[in-house]
Coordinates of C-alpha atoms and ligand atoms in Angstrom, one line a residue:
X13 CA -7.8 1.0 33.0
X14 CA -10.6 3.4 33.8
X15 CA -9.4 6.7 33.6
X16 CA -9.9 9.1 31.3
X17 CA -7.6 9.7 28.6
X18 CA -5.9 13.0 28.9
X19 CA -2.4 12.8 27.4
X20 CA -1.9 10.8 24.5
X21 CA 2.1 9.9 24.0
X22 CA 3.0 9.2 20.4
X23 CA 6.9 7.3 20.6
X24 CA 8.5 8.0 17.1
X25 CA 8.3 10.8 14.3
X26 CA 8.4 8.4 11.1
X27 CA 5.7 8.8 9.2
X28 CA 3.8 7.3 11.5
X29 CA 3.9 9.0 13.8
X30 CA 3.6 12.6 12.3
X31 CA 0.4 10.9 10.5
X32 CA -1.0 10.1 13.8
X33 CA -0.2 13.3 15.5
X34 CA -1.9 14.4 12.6
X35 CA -5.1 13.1 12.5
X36 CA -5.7 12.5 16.9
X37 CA -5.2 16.4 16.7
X38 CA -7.7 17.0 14.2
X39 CA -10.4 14.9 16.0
X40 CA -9.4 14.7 19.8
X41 CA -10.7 18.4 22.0
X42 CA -8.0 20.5 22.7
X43 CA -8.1 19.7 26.6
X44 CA -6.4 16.3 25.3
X45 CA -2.9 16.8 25.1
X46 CA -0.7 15.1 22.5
X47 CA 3.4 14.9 23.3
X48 CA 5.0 13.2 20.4
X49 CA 8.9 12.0 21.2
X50 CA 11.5 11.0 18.3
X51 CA 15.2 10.8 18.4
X52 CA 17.4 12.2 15.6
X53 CA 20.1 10.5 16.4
X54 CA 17.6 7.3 15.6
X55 CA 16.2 8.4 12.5
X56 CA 13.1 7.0 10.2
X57 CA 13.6 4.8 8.2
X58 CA 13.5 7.0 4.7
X59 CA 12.1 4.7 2.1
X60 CA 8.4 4.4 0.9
X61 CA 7.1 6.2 -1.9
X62 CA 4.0 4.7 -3.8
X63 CA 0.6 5.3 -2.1
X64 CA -2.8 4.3 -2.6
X65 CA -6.1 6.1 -3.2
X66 CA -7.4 6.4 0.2
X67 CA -4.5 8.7 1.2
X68 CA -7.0 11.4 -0.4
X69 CA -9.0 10.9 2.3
X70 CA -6.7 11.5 4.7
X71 CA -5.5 14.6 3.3
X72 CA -8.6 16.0 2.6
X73 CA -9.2 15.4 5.9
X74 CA -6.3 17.1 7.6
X75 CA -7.0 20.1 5.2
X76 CA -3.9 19.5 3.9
X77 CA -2.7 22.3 1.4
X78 CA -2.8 19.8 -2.2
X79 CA -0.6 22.2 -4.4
X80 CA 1.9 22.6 -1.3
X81 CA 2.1 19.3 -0.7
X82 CA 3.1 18.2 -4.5
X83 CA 5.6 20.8 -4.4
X84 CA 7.3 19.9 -1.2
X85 CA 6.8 16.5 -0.6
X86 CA 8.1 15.9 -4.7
X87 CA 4.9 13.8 -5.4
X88 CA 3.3 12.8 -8.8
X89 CA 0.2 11.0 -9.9
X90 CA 0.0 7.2 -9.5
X91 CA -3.1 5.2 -11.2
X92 CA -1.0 2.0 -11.6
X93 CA 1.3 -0.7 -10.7
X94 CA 2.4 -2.3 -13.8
X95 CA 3.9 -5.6 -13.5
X96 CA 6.5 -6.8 -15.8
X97 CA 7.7 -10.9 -16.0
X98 CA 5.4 -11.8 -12.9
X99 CA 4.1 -14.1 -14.7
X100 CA 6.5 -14.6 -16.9
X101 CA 9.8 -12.9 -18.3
X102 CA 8.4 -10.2 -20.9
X103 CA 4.8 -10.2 -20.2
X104 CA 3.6 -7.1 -18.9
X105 CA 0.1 -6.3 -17.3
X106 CA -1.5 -3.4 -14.8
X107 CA -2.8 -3.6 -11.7
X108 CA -4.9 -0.1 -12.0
X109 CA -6.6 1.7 -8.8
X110 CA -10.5 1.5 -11.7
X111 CA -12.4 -1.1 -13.0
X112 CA -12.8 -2.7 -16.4
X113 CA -15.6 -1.8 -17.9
X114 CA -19.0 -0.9 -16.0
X115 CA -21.8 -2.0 -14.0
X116 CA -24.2 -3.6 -16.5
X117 CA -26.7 -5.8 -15.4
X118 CA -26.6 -8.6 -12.3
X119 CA -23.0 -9.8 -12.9
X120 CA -19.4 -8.3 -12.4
X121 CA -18.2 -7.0 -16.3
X122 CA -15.7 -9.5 -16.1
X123 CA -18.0 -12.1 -16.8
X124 CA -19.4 -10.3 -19.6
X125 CA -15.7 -10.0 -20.7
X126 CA -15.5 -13.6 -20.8
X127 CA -18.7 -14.2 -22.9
X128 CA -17.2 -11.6 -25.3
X129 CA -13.9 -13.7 -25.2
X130 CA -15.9 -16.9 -26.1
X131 CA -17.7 -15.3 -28.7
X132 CA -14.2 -14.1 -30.4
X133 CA -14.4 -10.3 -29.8
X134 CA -10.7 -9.0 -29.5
X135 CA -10.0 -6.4 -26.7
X136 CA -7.9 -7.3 -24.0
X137 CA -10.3 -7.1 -20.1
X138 CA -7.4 -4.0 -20.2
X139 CA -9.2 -2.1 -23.2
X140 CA -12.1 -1.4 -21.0
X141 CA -10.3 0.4 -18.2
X142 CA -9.5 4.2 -18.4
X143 CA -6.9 3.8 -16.2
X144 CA -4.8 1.3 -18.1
X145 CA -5.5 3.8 -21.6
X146 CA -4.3 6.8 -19.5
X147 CA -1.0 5.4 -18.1
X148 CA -0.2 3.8 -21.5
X149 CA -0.5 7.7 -23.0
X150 CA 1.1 9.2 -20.0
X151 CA -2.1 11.3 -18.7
X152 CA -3.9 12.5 -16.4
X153 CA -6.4 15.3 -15.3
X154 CA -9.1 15.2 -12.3
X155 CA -12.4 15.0 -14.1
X156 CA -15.4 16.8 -12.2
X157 CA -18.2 14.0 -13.0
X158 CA -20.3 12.0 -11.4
X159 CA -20.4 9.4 -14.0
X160 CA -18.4 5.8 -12.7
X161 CA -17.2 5.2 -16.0
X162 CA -15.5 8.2 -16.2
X163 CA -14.1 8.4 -12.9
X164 CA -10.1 8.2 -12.2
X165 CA -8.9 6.7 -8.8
X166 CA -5.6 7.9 -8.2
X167 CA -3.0 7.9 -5.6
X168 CA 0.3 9.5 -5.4
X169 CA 4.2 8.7 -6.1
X170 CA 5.9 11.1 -2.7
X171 CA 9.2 11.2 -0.9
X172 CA 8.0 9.9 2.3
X173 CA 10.5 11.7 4.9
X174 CA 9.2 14.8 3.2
X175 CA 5.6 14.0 3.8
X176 CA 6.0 13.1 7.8
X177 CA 8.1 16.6 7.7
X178 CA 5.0 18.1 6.0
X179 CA 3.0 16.8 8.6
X180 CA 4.9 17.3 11.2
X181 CA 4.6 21.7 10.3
X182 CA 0.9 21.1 10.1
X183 CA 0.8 18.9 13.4
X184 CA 2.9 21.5 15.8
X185 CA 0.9 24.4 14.3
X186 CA -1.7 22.7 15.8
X187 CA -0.7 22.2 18.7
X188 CA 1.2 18.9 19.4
X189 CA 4.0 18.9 21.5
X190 CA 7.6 17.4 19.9
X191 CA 10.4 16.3 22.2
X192 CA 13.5 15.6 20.9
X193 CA 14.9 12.8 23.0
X194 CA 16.0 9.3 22.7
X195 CA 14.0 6.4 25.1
X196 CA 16.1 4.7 27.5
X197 CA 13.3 3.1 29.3
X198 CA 9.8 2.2 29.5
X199 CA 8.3 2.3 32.8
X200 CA 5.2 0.1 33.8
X201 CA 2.8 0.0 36.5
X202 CA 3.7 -2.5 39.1
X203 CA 0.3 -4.4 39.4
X204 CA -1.1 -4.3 35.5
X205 CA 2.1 -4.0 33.4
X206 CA 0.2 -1.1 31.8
X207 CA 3.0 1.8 30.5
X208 CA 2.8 4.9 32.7
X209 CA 5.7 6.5 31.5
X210 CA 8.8 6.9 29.0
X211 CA 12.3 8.0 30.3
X212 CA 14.5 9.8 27.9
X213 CA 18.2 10.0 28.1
X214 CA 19.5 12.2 30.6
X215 CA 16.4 11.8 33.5
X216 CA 13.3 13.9 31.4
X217 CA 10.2 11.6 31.6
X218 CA 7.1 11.4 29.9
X219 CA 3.8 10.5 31.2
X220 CA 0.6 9.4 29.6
X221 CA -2.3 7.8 29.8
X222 CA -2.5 6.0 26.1
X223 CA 0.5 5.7 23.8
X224 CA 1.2 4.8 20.6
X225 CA 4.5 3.2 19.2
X226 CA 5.2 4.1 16.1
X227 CA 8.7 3.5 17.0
X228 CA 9.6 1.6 13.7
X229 CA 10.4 -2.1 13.4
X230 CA 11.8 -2.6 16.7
X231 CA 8.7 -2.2 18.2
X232 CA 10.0 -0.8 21.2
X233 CA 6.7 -0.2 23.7
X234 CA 4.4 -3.1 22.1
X235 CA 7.0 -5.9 21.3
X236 CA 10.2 -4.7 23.6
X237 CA 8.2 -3.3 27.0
X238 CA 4.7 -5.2 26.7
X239 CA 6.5 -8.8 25.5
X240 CA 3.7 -9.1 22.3
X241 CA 4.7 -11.2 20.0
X242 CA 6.0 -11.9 16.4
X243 CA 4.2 -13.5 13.9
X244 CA 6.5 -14.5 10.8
X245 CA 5.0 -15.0 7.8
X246 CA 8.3 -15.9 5.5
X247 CA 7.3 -19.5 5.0
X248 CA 4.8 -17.0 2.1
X249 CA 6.8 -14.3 1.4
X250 CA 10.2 -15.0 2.4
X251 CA 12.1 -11.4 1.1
X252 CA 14.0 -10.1 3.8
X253 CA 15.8 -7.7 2.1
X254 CA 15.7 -4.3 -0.2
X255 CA 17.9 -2.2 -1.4
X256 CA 16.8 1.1 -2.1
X257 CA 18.7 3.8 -4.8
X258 CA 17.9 6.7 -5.9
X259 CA 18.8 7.4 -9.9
X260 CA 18.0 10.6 -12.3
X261 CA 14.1 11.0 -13.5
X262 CA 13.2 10.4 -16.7
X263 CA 12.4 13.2 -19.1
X264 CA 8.6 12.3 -19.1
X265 CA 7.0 11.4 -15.8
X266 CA 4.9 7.9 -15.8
X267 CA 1.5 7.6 -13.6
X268 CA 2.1 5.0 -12.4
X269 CA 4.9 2.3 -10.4
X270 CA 6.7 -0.6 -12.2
X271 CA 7.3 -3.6 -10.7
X272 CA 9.7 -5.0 -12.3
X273 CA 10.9 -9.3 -11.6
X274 CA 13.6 -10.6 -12.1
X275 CA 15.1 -14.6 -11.8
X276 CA 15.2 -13.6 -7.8
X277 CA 12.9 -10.8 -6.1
X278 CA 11.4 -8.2 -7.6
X279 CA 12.3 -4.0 -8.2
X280 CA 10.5 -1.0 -8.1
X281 CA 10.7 2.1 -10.1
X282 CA 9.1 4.6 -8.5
X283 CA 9.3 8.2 -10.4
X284 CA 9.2 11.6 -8.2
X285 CA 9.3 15.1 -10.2
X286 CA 13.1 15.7 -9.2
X287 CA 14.4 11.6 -9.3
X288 CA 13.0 8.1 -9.6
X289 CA 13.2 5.9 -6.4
X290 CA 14.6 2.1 -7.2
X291 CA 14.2 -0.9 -5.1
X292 CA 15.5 -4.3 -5.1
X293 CA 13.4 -6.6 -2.9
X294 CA 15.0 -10.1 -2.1
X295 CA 15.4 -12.9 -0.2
X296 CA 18.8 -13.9 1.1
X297 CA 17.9 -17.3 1.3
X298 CA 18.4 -17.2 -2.4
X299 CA 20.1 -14.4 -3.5
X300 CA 23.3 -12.6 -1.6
X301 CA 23.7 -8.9 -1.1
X302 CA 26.6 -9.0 -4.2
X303 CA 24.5 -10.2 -6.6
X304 CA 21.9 -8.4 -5.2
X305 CA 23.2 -4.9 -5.1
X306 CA 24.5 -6.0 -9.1
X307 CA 20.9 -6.7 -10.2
X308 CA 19.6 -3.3 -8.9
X309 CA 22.4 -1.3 -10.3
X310 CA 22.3 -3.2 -13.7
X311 CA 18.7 -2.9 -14.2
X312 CA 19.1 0.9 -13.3
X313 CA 17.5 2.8 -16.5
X314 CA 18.9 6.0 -15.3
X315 CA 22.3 7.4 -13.3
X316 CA 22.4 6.2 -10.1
X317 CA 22.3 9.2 -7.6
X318 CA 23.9 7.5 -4.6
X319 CA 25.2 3.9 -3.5
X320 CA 22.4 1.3 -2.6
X321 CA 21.3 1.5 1.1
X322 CA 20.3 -2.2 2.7
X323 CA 17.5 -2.2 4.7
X324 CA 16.6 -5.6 6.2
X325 CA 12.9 -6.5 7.3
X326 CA 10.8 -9.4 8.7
X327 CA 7.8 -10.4 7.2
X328 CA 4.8 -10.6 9.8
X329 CA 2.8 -8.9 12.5
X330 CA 2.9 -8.0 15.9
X331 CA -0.1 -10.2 17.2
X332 CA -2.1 -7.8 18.8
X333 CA -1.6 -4.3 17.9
X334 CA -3.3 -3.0 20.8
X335 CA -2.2 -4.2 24.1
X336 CA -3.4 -2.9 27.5
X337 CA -2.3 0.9 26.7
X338 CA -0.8 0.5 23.7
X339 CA -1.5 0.4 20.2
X340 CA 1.3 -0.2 17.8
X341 CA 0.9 1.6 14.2
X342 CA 3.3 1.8 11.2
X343 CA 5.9 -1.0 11.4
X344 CA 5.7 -1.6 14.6
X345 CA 2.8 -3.3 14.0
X346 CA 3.9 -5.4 11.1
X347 CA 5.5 -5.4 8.0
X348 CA 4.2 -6.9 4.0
X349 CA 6.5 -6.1 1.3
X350 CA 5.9 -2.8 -0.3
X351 CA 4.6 -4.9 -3.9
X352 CA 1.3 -3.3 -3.5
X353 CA 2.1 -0.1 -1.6
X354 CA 0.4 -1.2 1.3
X355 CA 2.3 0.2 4.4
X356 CA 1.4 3.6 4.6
X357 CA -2.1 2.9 3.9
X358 CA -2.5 0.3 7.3
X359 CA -0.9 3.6 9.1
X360 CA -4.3 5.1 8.2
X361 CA -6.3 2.7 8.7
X362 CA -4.8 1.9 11.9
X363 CA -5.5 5.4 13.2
X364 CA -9.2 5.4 11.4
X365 CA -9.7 2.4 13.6
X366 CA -8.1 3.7 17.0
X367 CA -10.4 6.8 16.3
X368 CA -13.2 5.2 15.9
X369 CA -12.9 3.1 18.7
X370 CA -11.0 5.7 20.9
X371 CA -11.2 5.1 24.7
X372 CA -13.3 7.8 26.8
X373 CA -13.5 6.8 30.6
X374 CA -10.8 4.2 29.9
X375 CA -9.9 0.9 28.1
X376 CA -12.9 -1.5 27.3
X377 CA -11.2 -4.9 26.4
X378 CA -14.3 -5.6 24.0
X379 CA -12.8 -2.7 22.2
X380 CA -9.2 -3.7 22.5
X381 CA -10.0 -7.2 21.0
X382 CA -12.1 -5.8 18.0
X383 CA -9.6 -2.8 16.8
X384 CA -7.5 -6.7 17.8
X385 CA -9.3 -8.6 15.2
X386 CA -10.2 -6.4 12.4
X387 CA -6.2 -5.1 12.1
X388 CA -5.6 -9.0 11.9
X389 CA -8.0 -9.5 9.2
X390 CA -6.9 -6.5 7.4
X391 CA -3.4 -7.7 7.7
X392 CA -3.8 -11.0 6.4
X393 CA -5.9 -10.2 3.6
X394 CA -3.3 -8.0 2.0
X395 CA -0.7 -10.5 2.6
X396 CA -2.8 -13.3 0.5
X397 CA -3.2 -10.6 -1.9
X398 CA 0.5 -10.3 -2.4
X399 CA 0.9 -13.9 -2.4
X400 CA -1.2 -14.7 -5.2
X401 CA 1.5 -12.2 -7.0
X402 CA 4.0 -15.1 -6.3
X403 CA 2.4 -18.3 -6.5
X404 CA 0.8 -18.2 -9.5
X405 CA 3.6 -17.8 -11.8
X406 CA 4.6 -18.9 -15.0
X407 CA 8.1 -18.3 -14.5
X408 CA 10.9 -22.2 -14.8
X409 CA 13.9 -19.5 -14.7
X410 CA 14.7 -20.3 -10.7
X411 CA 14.2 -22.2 -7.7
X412 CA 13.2 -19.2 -6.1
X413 CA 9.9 -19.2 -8.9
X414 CA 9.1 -22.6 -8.9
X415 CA 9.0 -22.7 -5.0
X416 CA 6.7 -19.9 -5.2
X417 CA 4.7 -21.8 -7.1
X418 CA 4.8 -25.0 -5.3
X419 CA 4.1 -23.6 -1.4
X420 CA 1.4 -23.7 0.4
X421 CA -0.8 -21.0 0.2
X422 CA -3.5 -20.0 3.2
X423 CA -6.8 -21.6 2.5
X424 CA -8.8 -18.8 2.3
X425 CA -6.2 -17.5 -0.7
X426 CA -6.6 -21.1 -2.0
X427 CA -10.9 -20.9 -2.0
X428 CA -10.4 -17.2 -3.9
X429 CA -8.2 -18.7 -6.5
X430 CA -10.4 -21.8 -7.2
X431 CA -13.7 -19.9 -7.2
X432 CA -12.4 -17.5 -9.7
X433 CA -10.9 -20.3 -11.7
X434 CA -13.9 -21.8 -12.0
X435 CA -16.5 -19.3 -12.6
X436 CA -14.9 -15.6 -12.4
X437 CA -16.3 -15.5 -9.4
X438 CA -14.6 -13.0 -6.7
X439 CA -15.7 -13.0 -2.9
X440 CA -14.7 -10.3 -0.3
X441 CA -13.7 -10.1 2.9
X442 CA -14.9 -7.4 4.9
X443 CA -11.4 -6.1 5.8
X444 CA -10.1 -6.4 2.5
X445 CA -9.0 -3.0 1.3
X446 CA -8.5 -4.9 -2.4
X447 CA -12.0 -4.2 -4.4
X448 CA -12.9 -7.0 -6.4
X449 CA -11.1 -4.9 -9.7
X450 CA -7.9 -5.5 -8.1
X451 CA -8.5 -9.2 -7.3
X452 CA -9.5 -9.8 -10.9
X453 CA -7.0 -7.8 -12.7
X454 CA -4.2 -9.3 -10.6
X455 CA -5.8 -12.9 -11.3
X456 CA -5.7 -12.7 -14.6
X457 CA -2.8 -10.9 -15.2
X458 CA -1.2 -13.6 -13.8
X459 CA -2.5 -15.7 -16.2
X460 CA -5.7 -17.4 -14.1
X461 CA -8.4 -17.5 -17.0
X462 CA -12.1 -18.8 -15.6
X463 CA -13.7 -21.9 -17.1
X464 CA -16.9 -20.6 -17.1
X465 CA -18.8 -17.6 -16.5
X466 CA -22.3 -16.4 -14.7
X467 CA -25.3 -17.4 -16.8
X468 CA -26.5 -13.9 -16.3
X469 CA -23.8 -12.4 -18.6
X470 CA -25.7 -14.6 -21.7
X471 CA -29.1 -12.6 -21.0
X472 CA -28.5 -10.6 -23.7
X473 CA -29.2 -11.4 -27.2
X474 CA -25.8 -11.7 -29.2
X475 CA -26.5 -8.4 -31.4
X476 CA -27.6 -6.5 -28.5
X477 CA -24.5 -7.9 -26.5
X478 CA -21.9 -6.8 -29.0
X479 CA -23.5 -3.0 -28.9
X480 CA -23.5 -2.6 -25.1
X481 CA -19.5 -3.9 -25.3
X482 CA -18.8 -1.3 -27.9
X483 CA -20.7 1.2 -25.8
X484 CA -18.8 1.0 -22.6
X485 CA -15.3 0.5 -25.2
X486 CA -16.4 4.1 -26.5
X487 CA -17.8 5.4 -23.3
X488 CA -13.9 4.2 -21.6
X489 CA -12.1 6.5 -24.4
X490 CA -14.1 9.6 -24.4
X491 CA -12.4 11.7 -21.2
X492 CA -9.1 11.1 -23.2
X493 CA -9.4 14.1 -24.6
X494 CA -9.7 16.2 -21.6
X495 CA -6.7 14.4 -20.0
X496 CA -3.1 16.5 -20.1
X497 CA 0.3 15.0 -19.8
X498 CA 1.3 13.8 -16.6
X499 CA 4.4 16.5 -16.4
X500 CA 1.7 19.4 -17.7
X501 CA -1.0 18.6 -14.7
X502 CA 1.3 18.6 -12.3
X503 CA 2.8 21.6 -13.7
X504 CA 0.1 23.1 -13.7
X505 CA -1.5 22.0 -10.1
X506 CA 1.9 22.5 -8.2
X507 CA 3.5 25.4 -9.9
X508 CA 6.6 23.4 -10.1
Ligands
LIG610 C1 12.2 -1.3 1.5 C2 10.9 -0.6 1.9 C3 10.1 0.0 0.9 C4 8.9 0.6 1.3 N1 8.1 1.2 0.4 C5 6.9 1.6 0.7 C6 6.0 2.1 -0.3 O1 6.3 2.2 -1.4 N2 4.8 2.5 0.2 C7 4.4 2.4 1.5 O2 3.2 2.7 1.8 N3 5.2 2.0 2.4 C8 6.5 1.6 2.1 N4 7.3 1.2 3.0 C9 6.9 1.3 4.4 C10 7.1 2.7 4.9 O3 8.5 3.1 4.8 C11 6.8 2.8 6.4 O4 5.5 2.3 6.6 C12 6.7 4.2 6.9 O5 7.9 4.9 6.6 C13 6.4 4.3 8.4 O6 7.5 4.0 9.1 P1 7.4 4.2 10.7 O7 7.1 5.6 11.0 O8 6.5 3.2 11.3 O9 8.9 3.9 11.2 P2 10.3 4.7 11.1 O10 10.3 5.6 9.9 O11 11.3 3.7 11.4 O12 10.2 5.7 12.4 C14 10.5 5.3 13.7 C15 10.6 6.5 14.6 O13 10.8 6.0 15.9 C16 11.8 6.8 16.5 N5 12.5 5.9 17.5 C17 12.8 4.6 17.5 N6 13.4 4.3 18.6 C18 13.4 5.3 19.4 C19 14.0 5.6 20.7 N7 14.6 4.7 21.4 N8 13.8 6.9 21.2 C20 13.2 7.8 20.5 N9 12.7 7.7 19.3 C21 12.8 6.4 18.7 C22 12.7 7.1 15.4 O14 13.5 8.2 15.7 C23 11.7 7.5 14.3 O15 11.3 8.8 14.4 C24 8.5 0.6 2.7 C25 9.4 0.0 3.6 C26 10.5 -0.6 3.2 C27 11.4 -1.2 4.3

């Protein structure tokens, strides 16, 4: 296609959709015009509530209003996943959004964790890492310094809908136009299959030049209209399934999200200032939706608010997300678990991308097949990521965790796992939104321990090696202090 972009049509009003409307109306000249279309009678699909840090960036740069949105999107601080029996039943660890320790010398401080380890020094790689000291005292503050060790990453706990809605304010102030209207059909151009249109229920029609389907997991424009296909990825991740509840919050509000596993799947606890979200993720090759729907509501630590809702999913990704005028973002595009929180993040990034590489005089396919090949290696990275969360498990308590255990994993996964095995080492992909912190905290909390460890690490002399340890040990505890309980800062921030 080489003609210009003028109209921009956005199919769905999930959160997708309102972040996109968002964000093209923020960056794209007024004279572009943005027509967003959702159906009521659809609806979104209501669940997602754990976040991670880059989500600040995208408010920030929507000039979102921070206390409003607390307040009316019910959010609260997240600096954590903490898993409990991944790797096996009653061992705990965190996966935190910081780093142990600090930047000393050539090597990552995980290595000079492990020289420590050899030379019998006691804290846990978890001791070094503010975040892990703040959820286990319930805190948080944001610190103005410029000082890395000091520094706390965070994300937010929010109630999705709410946040879209939020957007959605924001967005029509701006100047987006929402239909209400349900699609009946997609029209195409005769000679290039390219979308020129969407017809609503009762005749209205909507014309464009680009669209983008956030129309949810049926993929209505990319996968229904343009015929792109499926790739499954359950031979790796074979949950299908969650059921999602809401139950009564707790008196004191955590930082962060548990993930809790059980002899099947796996449940989040998610807490919100006015409820915690729950969530049983399973597969129903192993487990039925009986016994399912028992083990959620059993492992409930608070009144349930409402019966369990079933929401069934297919692990994968729609194989090119951008196809002649059409680029697919939020589920329509793919789908990984929500272990890691990753969904609403590859929203953002999927918009980042299409902005960066947003079409002028019309659609360069060099363009198409990079946004192409970086969303596939962005994908697949997160979904070895979450693998390694399965496969290397401890767990003799099920089929389900020994098959984990025995698949095979993807190669690249494989290489990642033996290099750290064998050294500590940790290599990244340029895609990869997992910083090597994550990798290694995941790794070993999972019980992968390194043989060995970069020679660089025994540079200094054993006195002067113990010293800097207890340096960056002290240096981890001192903003402690000027952390508040988690209820207090949001208290305090919100007004709530
Ligand atoms: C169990 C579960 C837990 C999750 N937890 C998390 C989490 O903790 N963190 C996270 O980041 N993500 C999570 N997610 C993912 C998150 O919910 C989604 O990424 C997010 O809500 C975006 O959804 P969406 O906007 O793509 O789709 P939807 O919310 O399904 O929206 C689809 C839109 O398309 C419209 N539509 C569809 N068909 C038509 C039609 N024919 N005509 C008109 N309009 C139409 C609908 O009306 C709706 O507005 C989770 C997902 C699941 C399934």
């Amino acid at each position: 296609m080489d003609k210009p972009v003028q109209k921009v049509v956005i199919a769905g009003g999930g959160t997708a959709g309102w972040m996109t409307a968002t964000l093209l109306r923020k960056v794209l000249p007024p004279t572009t015009v943005i027509e967003l279309v959702e159906s009521e009678q659809i609806g979104i699909i209501g669940v997602g509530e754990a976040t991670i840090p880059p989500i600040q960036i995208f408010n920030r740069f929507v000039n979102l209003d921070q206390a409003a949105f607390l307040r009316e999107t019910h959010a609260t601080i997240k600096l954590a996943i903490r898993f409990e029996n991944w790797r096996r039943e009653g061992d705990c660890y965190y996966h935190t959004f910081g780093a142990p320790g600090a930047n000393v010398g050539f090597c990552g401080f995980q290595h000079h964790w492990l020289r420590g380890q050899a030379m019998g020094l006691e804290p846990s790689l978890w001791d070094y890492d503010l975040h892990y000291l703040a959820c286990e005292q319930g805190l948080f503050n944001t610190i103005d310094t410029t000082n890395p060790v000091h520094q706390l990453q965070y994300a937010y706990h929010f109630d999705s809908s709410l946040y879209g809605q939020f957007l959605r304010r924001m967005a029509e102030q701006a100047g987006v136009v929402r239909t209400e209207g349900m699609i009946e059909q997609v029209l195409q151009d005769s000679g290039n299959g390219f979308i020129t249109g969407l017809q609503l229920k009762g005749g209205h029609r909507i014309e464009g030049d680009l669209f983008v389907d956030c129309t949810g997991m049926r993929g209505l424009l990319i996968r229904q209209a343009l015929g792109v296909t499926f790739e499954d990825w359950s031979r790796w991740l074979p949950a299908d399934s969650a059921l999602a509840v809401p139950s009564e919050r707790h008196e004191h509000t955590a930082p962060y999200t548990r993930s809790i596993a059980h002899r099947v799947g796996w449940q989040w606890r998610i807490p919100l200032t006015h409820r915690n979200g729950n969530g049983l993720v399973y597969s129903s090759r192993y487990l039925d939706d009986d016994d399912a729907r028992r083990m959620l509501m059993d492992n409930l630590d608070t009144k349930a608010l409402d019966e369990p809702r079933k929401i069934a999913f297919r692990t994968g990704r729609t194989q090119q997300q951008w196809h002649k005028n059409v680029v697919a973002i939020g589920l329509s595009s793919g789908f990984l678990e929500p272990l890691e929180s990753t969904s609403i993040h590859l929203i953002q990034s999927g918009i980042v991308r299409l902005m960066k590489m947003f079409p002028n005089h019309g659609i360069d396919p060099a363009m198409v097949e990079l946004y192409n090949a970086e969303s596939k290696e962005e994908f697949e990275t997160i979904r070895d990521f979450i693998i390694l969360h399965y496969h290397v498990n401890e767990r003799d308590d099920s089929e389900f965790w020994r098959d984990m255990r025995a698949m095979e994993i993807p190669d690249r996964l494989q290489q990642k796992i033996a290099a750290f095995s064998a050294c500590g080492a940790v290599f990244n992909e340029q895609q990869d939104i997992f910083r090597d912190a994550s990798w290694i905290e995941v790794m070993m909390g999972q019980g992968i321990m390194p043989r060995d460890y970069h020679p660089s690490a025994d540079a200094l002399p054993e006195a002067r090696f113990r010293e800097m340890m207890q340096q960056v040990f002290r240096a981890k505890r001192e903003p402690l202090s000027r952390l508040l309980p988690h209820d207090q800062f949001l208290k305090q921030v919100s007004g709530v």
